[in-house]
Coordinates of C-alpha atoms in Angstrom, one line a residue:
X318 CA 43.6 69.2 -114.7
X319 CA 40.0 69.2 -113.8
X320 CA 39.8 65.4 -114.2
X321 CA 42.8 65.1 -111.8
X322 CA 41.1 67.3 -109.3
X323 CA 38.0 65.3 -109.6
X324 CA 39.9 62.0 -109.1
X325 CA 41.6 63.5 -106.1
X326 CA 38.4 64.7 -104.7
X327 CA 36.8 61.2 -105.3
X328 CA 39.7 59.5 -103.7
X329 CA 39.7 61.8 -100.7
X330 CA 36.0 61.1 -100.3
X331 CA 36.5 57.3 -100.5
X332 CA 39.4 57.6 -98.0
X333 CA 37.1 59.5 -95.6
X334 CA 34.4 56.9 -96.1
X335 CA 36.9 54.1 -95.5
X336 CA 38.2 55.8 -92.4
X337 CA 34.6 56.2 -91.1
X338 CA 33.9 52.5 -91.9
X339 CA 37.2 51.6 -90.2
X340 CA 36.3 53.7 -87.2
X341 CA 32.9 52.0 -87.1
X342 CA 34.5 48.6 -87.4
X343 CA 37.0 49.4 -84.7
X344 CA 34.2 50.6 -82.5
X345 CA 32.2 47.5 -83.3
X346 CA 35.3 45.3 -82.6
X347 CA 35.9 47.2 -79.4
X348 CA 32.2 46.8 -78.4
X349 CA 32.4 43.1 -79.2
X350 CA 35.5 42.7 -77.2
X351 CA 33.8 44.6 -74.4
X352 CA 30.8 42.4 -74.8
X353 CA 32.9 39.2 -75.0
X354 CA 34.8 40.3 -71.9
X355 CA 31.6 41.0 -70.2
X356 CA 30.3 37.7 -71.3
X357 CA 33.5 36.0 -70.2
X358 CA 33.3 37.7 -66.8
X359 CA 29.6 36.8 -66.6
X360 CA 30.3 33.2 -67.5
X361 CA 33.1 33.1 -64.9
X362 CA 30.9 34.7 -62.3
X363 CA 28.1 32.3 -63.2
X364 CA 30.5 29.3 -63.2
X365 CA 32.0 30.5 -59.9
X366 CA 28.5 30.7 -58.5
X367 CA 27.6 27.3 -59.9
X368 CA 30.7 25.7 -58.6
X369 CA 30.5 27.2 -55.2
X370 CA 26.8 26.6 -54.8
X371 CA 26.0 24.3 -51.8
X372 CA 23.5 22.4 -54.0
X373 CA 24.2 19.9 -56.8
X374 CA 23.4 21.4 -60.2
X375 CA 23.1 19.5 -63.5
X376 CA 21.9 20.3 -67.0
X377 CA 19.8 17.6 -68.6
X378 CA 18.6 17.1 -72.2
X379 CA 15.2 15.6 -73.0
X380 CA 16.3 12.0 -72.5
X381 CA 18.1 12.7 -69.2
X382 CA 21.7 12.9 -70.4
X383 CA 23.8 15.0 -68.1
X384 CA 25.2 17.9 -70.1
X385 CA 26.8 19.7 -67.2
X386 CA 27.5 19.1 -63.5
X387 CA 28.7 21.6 -61.1
X388 CA 30.4 19.3 -58.6
X389 CA 30.8 15.7 -57.6
X390 CA 27.8 13.7 -56.6
X391 CA 28.9 11.7 -53.4
X392 CA 32.3 10.9 -54.7
X393 CA 31.4 10.7 -58.4
X394 CA 33.7 13.0 -60.5
X395 CA 32.2 15.4 -63.0
X396 CA 33.9 13.8 -65.9
X397 CA 32.3 10.5 -64.9
X398 CA 28.9 12.2 -64.7
X399 CA 28.8 14.3 -67.9
X400 CA 27.5 12.3 -70.9
X401 CA 25.8 9.6 -68.7
X402 CA 22.1 9.2 -68.0
X403 CA 20.9 10.5 -64.7
X404 CA 18.7 7.5 -64.4
X405 CA 21.7 5.2 -64.2
X406 CA 22.6 6.8 -60.9
X407 CA 19.4 6.1 -59.1
X408 CA 17.4 3.0 -58.0
X409 CA 15.3 1.6 -60.9
X410 CA 12.0 2.0 -59.1
X411 CA 12.4 5.8 -58.9
X412 CA 13.5 6.3 -62.6
X413 CA 10.0 6.6 -64.0
X414 CA 9.2 9.3 -61.5
X415 CA 12.2 11.5 -62.5
X416 CA 11.6 10.8 -66.2
X417 CA 8.0 11.9 -66.0
X418 CA 9.0 15.1 -64.2
X419 CA 11.7 15.9 -66.7
X420 CA 9.4 15.4 -69.7
X421 CA 6.7 17.5 -68.0
X422 CA 9.1 20.5 -67.7
X423 CA 10.0 20.2 -71.4
X424 CA 6.3 20.1 -72.3
X425 CA 5.0 22.8 -70.0
X426 CA 8.1 25.0 -69.6
X427 CA 7.2 25.2 -66.0
X428 CA 9.2 24.3 -62.8
X429 CA 8.8 21.1 -60.8
X430 CA 10.0 19.8 -57.4
X431 CA 10.7 16.2 -56.8
X432 CA 12.4 14.0 -54.2
X433 CA 14.6 11.2 -55.4
X434 CA 17.5 8.9 -54.3
X435 CA 21.0 8.6 -55.8
X436 CA 23.3 5.6 -55.2
X437 CA 26.8 6.6 -54.4
X438 CA 29.9 4.6 -55.5
X439 CA 29.9 3.0 -52.0
X440 CA 26.4 1.7 -52.7
X441 CA 24.8 4.0 -50.2
X442 CA 21.5 5.6 -51.1
X443 CA 21.4 9.4 -50.7
X444 CA 18.2 11.4 -50.8
X445 CA 17.8 14.7 -52.7
X446 CA 15.2 17.4 -53.0
X447 CA 15.4 18.5 -56.7
X448 CA 14.0 21.6 -58.4
X449 CA 13.7 21.4 -62.2
X450 CA 13.5 24.5 -64.4
X451 CA 13.6 25.1 -68.1
X452 CA 16.5 26.7 -70.1
X453 CA 15.1 28.3 -73.2
X454 CA 16.7 29.1 -76.5
X455 CA 14.7 31.1 -79.0
X456 CA 11.7 30.8 -76.8
X457 CA 11.9 27.0 -76.8
X458 CA 13.0 24.7 -74.0
X459 CA 16.4 23.6 -74.9
X460 CA 17.4 21.8 -71.7
X461 CA 16.5 21.6 -68.1
X462 CA 18.5 22.8 -65.1
X463 CA 18.2 20.4 -62.1
X464 CA 19.2 21.9 -58.7
X465 CA 19.3 19.3 -56.0
X466 CA 19.9 19.5 -52.2
X467 CA 21.0 16.6 -50.0
X468 CA 18.2 15.9 -47.6
X469 CA 19.4 12.5 -46.5
X470 CA 19.8 13.8 -42.9
X471 CA 16.3 15.3 -43.0
X472 CA 14.8 12.1 -44.4
X473 CA 16.6 10.1 -41.7
X474 CA 15.2 12.4 -39.1
X475 CA 11.7 12.0 -40.6
X476 CA 12.1 8.3 -40.6
X477 CA 13.3 8.3 -37.0
X478 CA 10.4 10.6 -36.1
X479 CA 8.0 8.3 -37.8
X480 CA 9.4 5.2 -36.1
X481 CA 9.4 7.1 -32.8
X482 CA 5.8 8.2 -33.3
X483 CA 4.8 4.7 -34.5
X484 CA 6.4 3.2 -31.4
X485 CA 4.6 5.8 -29.3
X486 CA 1.3 5.0 -30.9
X487 CA 1.8 1.2 -30.5
X488 CA 2.9 1.6 -26.9
X489 CA 0.1 4.0 -25.9
X490 CA -2.4 1.8 -27.6
X491 CA -1.0 -1.3 -25.9
X492 CA -1.1 0.5 -22.6
X493 CA -4.5 2.0 -23.4
X494 CA -3.1 5.5 -22.6
X495 CA -3.6 8.8 -24.4
X496 CA -2.5 12.3 -23.7
X497 CA -4.4 15.5 -23.0
X498 CA -3.2 19.1 -22.9
X499 CA -4.9 22.2 -21.5
X500 CA -3.4 25.6 -22.5
X501 CA -4.7 27.9 -19.7
X502 CA -3.6 31.1 -21.4
X503 CA -5.8 30.4 -24.5
X504 CA -8.2 27.8 -22.8
X505 CA -7.4 25.5 -25.7
X506 CA -7.9 21.8 -24.8
X507 CA -6.5 18.8 -26.7
X508 CA -7.7 15.2 -26.3
X509 CA -5.8 12.4 -27.9
X510 CA -7.9 10.6 -30.5
X511 CA -7.0 7.4 -28.8
X512 CA -8.7 8.5 -25.6
X513 CA -11.9 9.2 -27.6
X514 CA -11.5 5.8 -29.1
X515 CA -11.6 4.3 -25.5
X516 CA -15.2 5.6 -25.4
X517 CA -16.1 4.3 -28.8
X518 CA -16.0 7.7 -30.6
X519 CA -14.3 8.9 -33.7
X520 CA -12.0 12.0 -33.2
X521 CA -14.5 14.4 -34.7
X522 CA -17.4 13.2 -32.5
X523 CA -16.0 14.7 -29.3
X524 CA -14.8 18.3 -29.5
X525 CA -11.5 19.3 -28.0
X526 CA -13.2 21.2 -25.3
X527 CA -13.3 20.7 -21.5
X528 CA -17.1 21.0 -21.3
X529 CA -17.5 18.4 -24.1
X530 CA -15.2 16.1 -22.2
X531 CA -16.9 16.6 -18.9
X532 CA -20.3 15.9 -20.5
X533 CA -19.1 12.3 -21.0
X534 CA -18.0 11.9 -17.4
X535 CA -20.2 10.1 -14.9
X536 CA -22.4 12.7 -13.0
X537 CA -21.3 11.3 -9.6
X538 CA -17.6 11.9 -10.5
X539 CA -17.7 15.4 -12.1
X540 CA -17.6 17.5 -8.9
X541 CA -14.8 15.4 -7.4
X542 CA -12.8 15.6 -10.7
X543 CA -13.1 19.4 -10.8
X544 CA -12.2 19.8 -7.2
X545 CA -9.1 17.7 -7.7
X546 CA -8.1 19.7 -10.8
X547 CA -8.5 23.0 -8.8
X548 CA -6.5 21.6 -5.9
X549 CA -3.7 20.7 -8.3
X550 CA -3.8 24.2 -10.0
X551 CA -3.6 25.9 -6.6
X552 CA -0.6 23.8 -5.6
X553 CA -2.4 21.8 -2.9
X554 CA -1.6 18.6 -4.7
X555 CA 1.8 17.8 -6.3
X556 CA 0.1 16.1 -9.3
X557 CA -3.3 15.3 -10.5
X558 CA -4.4 11.7 -10.2
X559 CA -8.1 10.7 -10.3
X560 CA -10.0 7.6 -11.2
X561 CA -13.4 8.2 -12.6
X562 CA -16.1 6.8 -14.8
X563 CA -16.9 7.8 -18.4
X564 CA -19.9 6.9 -20.6
X565 CA -19.1 4.7 -23.6
X566 CA -21.0 5.3 -26.8
X567 CA -22.7 1.9 -26.4
X568 CA -24.0 3.0 -23.0
X569 CA -21.6 1.0 -20.9
X570 CA -19.3 2.5 -18.3
X571 CA -15.5 2.8 -18.7
X572 CA -13.1 3.5 -15.9
X573 CA -10.4 6.1 -16.7
X574 CA -7.3 6.9 -14.6
X575 CA -6.4 10.6 -15.4
X576 CA -3.0 11.9 -14.4
X577 CA -1.7 15.4 -14.9
X578 CA 0.8 18.0 -13.8
X579 CA 0.7 21.8 -13.9
X580 CA 3.3 23.8 -15.7
X581 CA 4.0 27.3 -14.3
X582 CA 5.8 30.4 -15.5
X583 CA 8.7 32.1 -13.7
X584 CA 6.2 33.8 -11.3
X585 CA 4.7 30.5 -10.4
X586 CA 1.4 31.1 -12.1
X587 CA -0.1 28.1 -13.8
X588 CA 0.0 28.4 -17.6
X589 CA -0.6 24.8 -18.8
X590 CA -1.7 21.5 -17.6
X591 CA -0.7 18.3 -19.4
X592 CA -1.3 14.6 -18.6
X593 CA -2.5 11.2 -19.6
X594 CA -5.7 9.3 -19.6
X595 CA -5.6 5.5 -19.2
X596 CA -8.4 3.0 -19.7
X597 CA -8.4 0.9 -16.5
X598 CA -11.8 -0.8 -17.0
X599 CA -10.2 -4.3 -17.2
X600 CA -8.2 -3.6 -14.1
X601 CA -11.3 -2.5 -12.3
X602 CA -13.2 -5.6 -13.4
X603 CA -10.3 -7.8 -12.3
X604 CA -10.2 -6.0 -8.9
X605 CA -14.0 -6.5 -8.5
X606 CA -13.7 -10.1 -9.4
X607 CA -10.8 -10.5 -7.0
X608 CA -12.8 -8.9 -4.2
X609 CA -15.7 -11.3 -4.9
X610 CA -13.4 -14.2 -4.9
X611 CA -11.7 -13.1 -1.7
X612 CA -15.2 -12.6 -0.1
X613 CA -16.2 -16.1 -1.2
X614 CA -13.1 -17.8 0.1
X615 CA -13.2 -15.7 3.3
X616 CA -16.7 -17.1 4.0
X617 CA -15.5 -20.6 3.4
X618 CA -12.4 -19.9 5.6
X619 CA -14.4 -18.4 8.4
X620 CA -17.2 -21.0 8.4
X621 CA -15.0 -24.1 8.0
X622 CA -15.5 -26.7 10.7
X623 CA -11.8 -26.7 11.5
X624 CA -9.8 -23.9 13.0
X625 CA -7.3 -22.0 10.6
X626 CA -4.6 -19.7 11.6
X627 CA -1.3 -18.2 10.3
X628 CA 1.8 -17.3 12.3
X629 CA 4.7 -15.0 11.3
X630 CA 8.3 -16.0 11.7
X631 CA 8.2 -15.0 15.4
X632 CA 5.2 -17.1 16.2
X633 CA 2.7 -14.2 16.3
X634 CA -0.8 -14.9 15.1
X635 CA -1.5 -12.8 12.0
X636 CA -4.9 -14.3 11.0
X637 CA -7.5 -16.8 12.1
X638 CA -10.9 -17.8 11.1
X639 CA -14.2 -17.5 13.0
X640 CA -14.0 -21.1 14.2
X641 CA -11.1 -20.0 16.4
X642 CA -13.3 -17.5 18.1
X643 CA -16.1 -20.1 18.6
X644 CA -13.9 -22.9 19.8
X645 CA -11.8 -20.8 22.2
X646 CA -14.3 -18.2 23.3
X647 CA -12.2 -15.2 22.2
X648 CA -13.0 -12.3 19.8
X649 CA -10.8 -12.0 16.8
X650 CA -9.2 -8.7 18.0
X651 CA -8.2 -10.6 21.2
X652 CA -6.4 -13.2 19.1
X653 CA -4.6 -11.3 16.3
X654 CA -1.2 -10.0 17.2
X655 CA -0.7 -12.3 20.2
X656 CA 1.9 -15.1 20.5
X657 CA 0.5 -18.5 19.6
X658 CA 1.9 -19.9 22.8
X659 CA -0.5 -17.7 24.8
X660 CA -3.3 -20.1 23.9
X661 CA -1.5 -23.3 24.8
X662 CA -1.3 -25.3 28.1
X663 CA 2.1 -25.3 29.8
X664 CA 3.0 -28.7 28.4
X665 CA 2.1 -27.7 24.8
X666 CA 4.0 -24.4 25.2
X667 CA 7.2 -26.2 25.9
X668 CA 6.7 -28.5 22.9
X669 CA 5.8 -25.6 20.7
X670 CA 8.9 -23.5 21.7
X671 CA 11.1 -26.5 21.2
X672 CA 10.1 -27.0 17.5
X673 CA 9.3 -23.5 16.4
X674 CA 10.7 -22.1 14.3
X675 CA 13.8 -24.3 13.8
X676 CA 12.0 -27.6 13.0
X677 CA 9.2 -25.9 11.2
X678 CA 11.6 -24.5 8.6
X679 CA 12.7 -28.0 7.6
X680 CA 9.4 -29.5 6.5
X681 CA 5.6 -29.5 6.9
X682 CA 4.4 -31.1 10.2
X683 CA 1.4 -33.4 10.2
X684 CA -0.8 -34.7 13.0
X685 CA 0.8 -32.7 15.8
X686 CA -1.2 -33.0 19.0
X687 CA -1.4 -30.0 21.3
X688 CA -3.7 -28.6 23.9
X689 CA -5.4 -25.2 23.8
X690 CA -6.7 -23.3 26.8
X691 CA -10.1 -21.7 26.3
X692 CA -11.0 -18.3 27.6
X693 CA -13.0 -20.0 30.4
X694 CA -9.9 -22.0 31.4
X695 CA -11.0 -25.4 30.0
X696 CA -8.7 -27.4 27.9
X697 CA -9.3 -28.2 24.2
X698 CA -7.3 -31.1 22.7
X699 CA -6.4 -30.6 19.1
X700 CA -4.4 -32.1 16.2
X701 CA -2.6 -29.7 13.8
X702 CA -1.4 -30.0 10.2
X703 CA 1.2 -27.3 9.7
X704 CA 2.4 -25.9 6.3
X705 CA 5.3 -23.5 5.8
X706 CA 6.1 -20.7 3.4
X707 CA 9.7 -19.7 2.8
X708 CA 11.4 -16.9 0.8
X709 CA 13.9 -17.4 -2.0
X710 CA 16.7 -17.9 0.6
X711 CA 14.8 -20.6 2.4
X712 CA 14.0 -18.4 5.3
X713 CA 10.7 -18.9 7.1
X714 CA 8.1 -16.2 6.1
X715 CA 5.0 -17.7 7.8
X716 CA 3.2 -20.9 8.8
X717 CA -0.3 -21.9 8.3
X718 CA -2.2 -24.6 10.3
X719 CA -5.4 -26.5 10.1
X720 CA -6.5 -27.4 13.7
X721 CA -9.1 -30.0 14.5
X722 CA -10.9 -30.6 17.8
X723 CA -10.2 -34.2 18.9
X724 CA -12.2 -34.0 22.2
X725 CA -14.5 -36.9 21.1
X726 CA -11.5 -38.9 19.9
X727 CA -9.8 -38.5 23.3
X728 CA -12.9 -39.6 25.1
X729 CA -13.1 -42.7 22.9
X730 CA -9.5 -43.4 23.6
X731 CA -10.0 -43.1 27.4
X732 CA -13.1 -45.3 27.4
X733 CA -11.3 -47.9 25.2
X734 CA -8.4 -47.8 27.6
X735 CA -10.7 -48.2 30.6
X736 CA -12.5 -51.1 29.0
X737 CA -9.2 -52.8 28.2
X738 CA -8.1 -52.5 31.8
X739 CA -11.4 -54.0 33.0
X740 CA -11.0 -56.8 30.5
X741 CA -7.5 -57.4 31.6
X742 CA -8.5 -57.5 35.2
X743 CA -11.3 -59.9 34.5
X744 CA -9.0 -62.2 32.5
X745 CA -6.7 -62.3 35.5
X746 CA -9.7 -63.3 37.7
X747 CA -10.5 -66.1 35.3
X748 CA -7.0 -67.4 35.5
X749 CA -7.2 -67.3 39.3
X750 CA -10.5 -69.1 39.4
X751 CA -9.3 -72.0 37.3
X752 CA -12.7 -73.3 36.5
X753 CA -14.1 -73.4 33.0
X754 CA -17.7 -73.3 34.1
X755 CA -17.1 -70.3 36.3
X756 CA -15.2 -68.8 33.4
X757 CA -18.2 -69.1 31.2
X758 CA -20.5 -67.5 33.7
X759 CA -17.9 -64.8 34.3
X760 CA -17.6 -64.2 30.6
X761 CA -21.3 -63.7 30.3
X762 CA -21.2 -61.3 33.1
X763 CA -18.2 -59.5 31.6
X764 CA -20.0 -59.2 28.3
X765 CA -23.0 -57.6 30.0
X766 CA -20.7 -55.4 32.0
X767 CA -18.7 -54.2 29.0
X768 CA -21.7 -53.7 26.7
X769 CA -22.7 -50.3 28.0
X770 CA -19.2 -48.6 27.9
X771 CA -18.4 -50.2 24.5
X772 CA -21.6 -48.8 23.1
X773 CA -20.5 -45.3 24.1
X774 CA -17.0 -45.9 22.7
X775 CA -18.5 -47.0 19.4
X776 CA -20.7 -43.9 19.3
X777 CA -17.8 -41.5 20.0
X778 CA -15.7 -43.3 17.3
X779 CA -18.5 -43.1 14.7
X780 CA -19.0 -39.4 15.5
X781 CA -15.2 -38.8 15.1
X782 CA -15.3 -40.6 11.7
X783 CA -18.0 -38.2 10.5
X784 CA -15.7 -35.2 11.3
X785 CA -12.6 -36.4 9.5
X786 CA -11.8 -36.8 5.9
X787 CA -10.8 -39.9 3.9
X788 CA -7.1 -39.1 4.0
X789 CA -7.0 -38.5 7.8
X790 CA -4.4 -40.9 9.4
X791 CA -6.8 -41.5 12.4
X792 CA -9.5 -43.0 10.2
X793 CA -8.1 -46.5 10.2
X794 CA -7.8 -46.5 14.0
X795 CA -11.3 -45.3 14.5
X796 CA -12.7 -47.8 12.0
X797 CA -10.9 -50.6 14.0
X798 CA -12.5 -49.3 17.2
X799 CA -16.0 -49.6 15.7
X800 CA -15.2 -53.1 14.3
X801 CA -13.9 -54.4 17.6
X802 CA -16.9 -52.9 19.5
X803 CA -19.2 -54.8 17.1
X804 CA -17.5 -58.1 17.8
X805 CA -18.0 -57.6 21.5

C-alpha cells in the first residue's frame, strides 16, 4: 500500500512537472509567436518603408551582385535586377569607381557617398547620388545597402549653369568687361577678377575694397569719379557712366569705362550699386589715331592748291577747304550753310540749277566750267570735277567737287584767239596784195608783230601746265599751244 502511494505521489509530481514544462513551452511558443508576429510586422513595415521610399535601395554583396532591390530602376523590373551585377548597368568607365567604394565599405565598415550613372533600357544615362552603408551579421559586414537618389535634373542644371557661366566668362573676356558690386549696407565691395586682370594683377593682389580700387585710379580722375558716383546715389543721374584711367602693373595707363546703377529699397534709399567695368584702351587708342589721321588729312584738305567743297542734296554747302576762303575772299562761316548758287554768276547759276540735282544723280561730272563771283565782285573762272554719293536706294546724299582756277588758261585762250584773228587778217591782206615780195616783207613784219603776244601766250600756257596734273584733259591742248608758239 505504501509502495502504491509512493508511486502515485511520484506520478503526481511528474505530472505537475510535465504541466509546468508544458506551461513553459506554451509560454515560449506564445512568446515566439508574438516575436514572429512582431518580426513579421516589423519586416512588413520595413518592406513597406523600403518599397515606398522615394530613393532606390539595393542590397549588394562583396562582388556587387544585387541581392535586393526596392523598386524598378528607370523601367528595369526588380526580377531583372536581382542576381545581376550592379556594374553591368553602368558605363564601363565608372565601374571601377563604384567597385572601389563598395570594397572600402566592406573593409572599413564605414559609410561612403558616391555619384554614378546608370544606363536605362532606353539607353539614356541617368545620374544618381548613392550612399553606401554596411549591414552587419555577428559583427561582420555581411552586405552593403546602397541608397541612391536620382540627381539627373540637378546634374543637368549644374551642367547648364557651368555652360552658362563658361559662356559668360568667354563673352565678358571677349568684350573685356567685368562686373563690380557694392553692398552699401555692409560696405562690402566686389571686383571681378577679370577687371583686376585688365590691370595685370592676380585676384589676390587687389583687395575687394573701394579704397584699394581707387588707389589704382589716375589721380586726375579720382575726384570726378567720386562726384559722378555721389550724383548717381543721390538720384541726380539715372545711371553711372564714367571713362577714366587706371594704372597697369607695368606702369602703363589703361582706359576703363565704368557703368553702374543704384538699387533702392521700398523707401527709395540706396542699398546697393552694381555695374560693369570695360577695358576701352584699344578704342581710345583707335580714337586718338583717328583724330591724328583726321587732322593730317584736314591739313592736306585745307592747304590744297585746288578748292574743295561738298553739297547736300539741296545744293547747300556743308564743307569747304581754306582755299575756298582765299580764292573767293570769304570766311568759312560765311560759306557753310549757304546755297552753292549764291557764289555763281547769273549764267553759271542757270546752268547749275539746270543740272542739279537731276543730272548729278546719274553720273560723276568732269571738266564742268563755271564762273564764281568773289566777295569783291570780280569773276573767277573755274573748272569742276564733281563726284556723287548715293544711298542704298540710289538717292543722292551729297556731292563733292574739286574746283580749279583757270584764270591763266582763259587769258591764254583769249590771247591765242586774238593772235589767230590778227594772223587771219594779215593773211587776207597778203591775198589782196598779190605780190610775193610784198608777202615776204609782210610775213617778216607779221612775225615781229606776233612775237610779243605769242611769248605771253606761251608763258601763260606753261604756267597752266605747272598747275595741272598728268591726267588733266587740258594738258594736251596746253602742250600744243606751247609747241605752236615755239614754231612761230
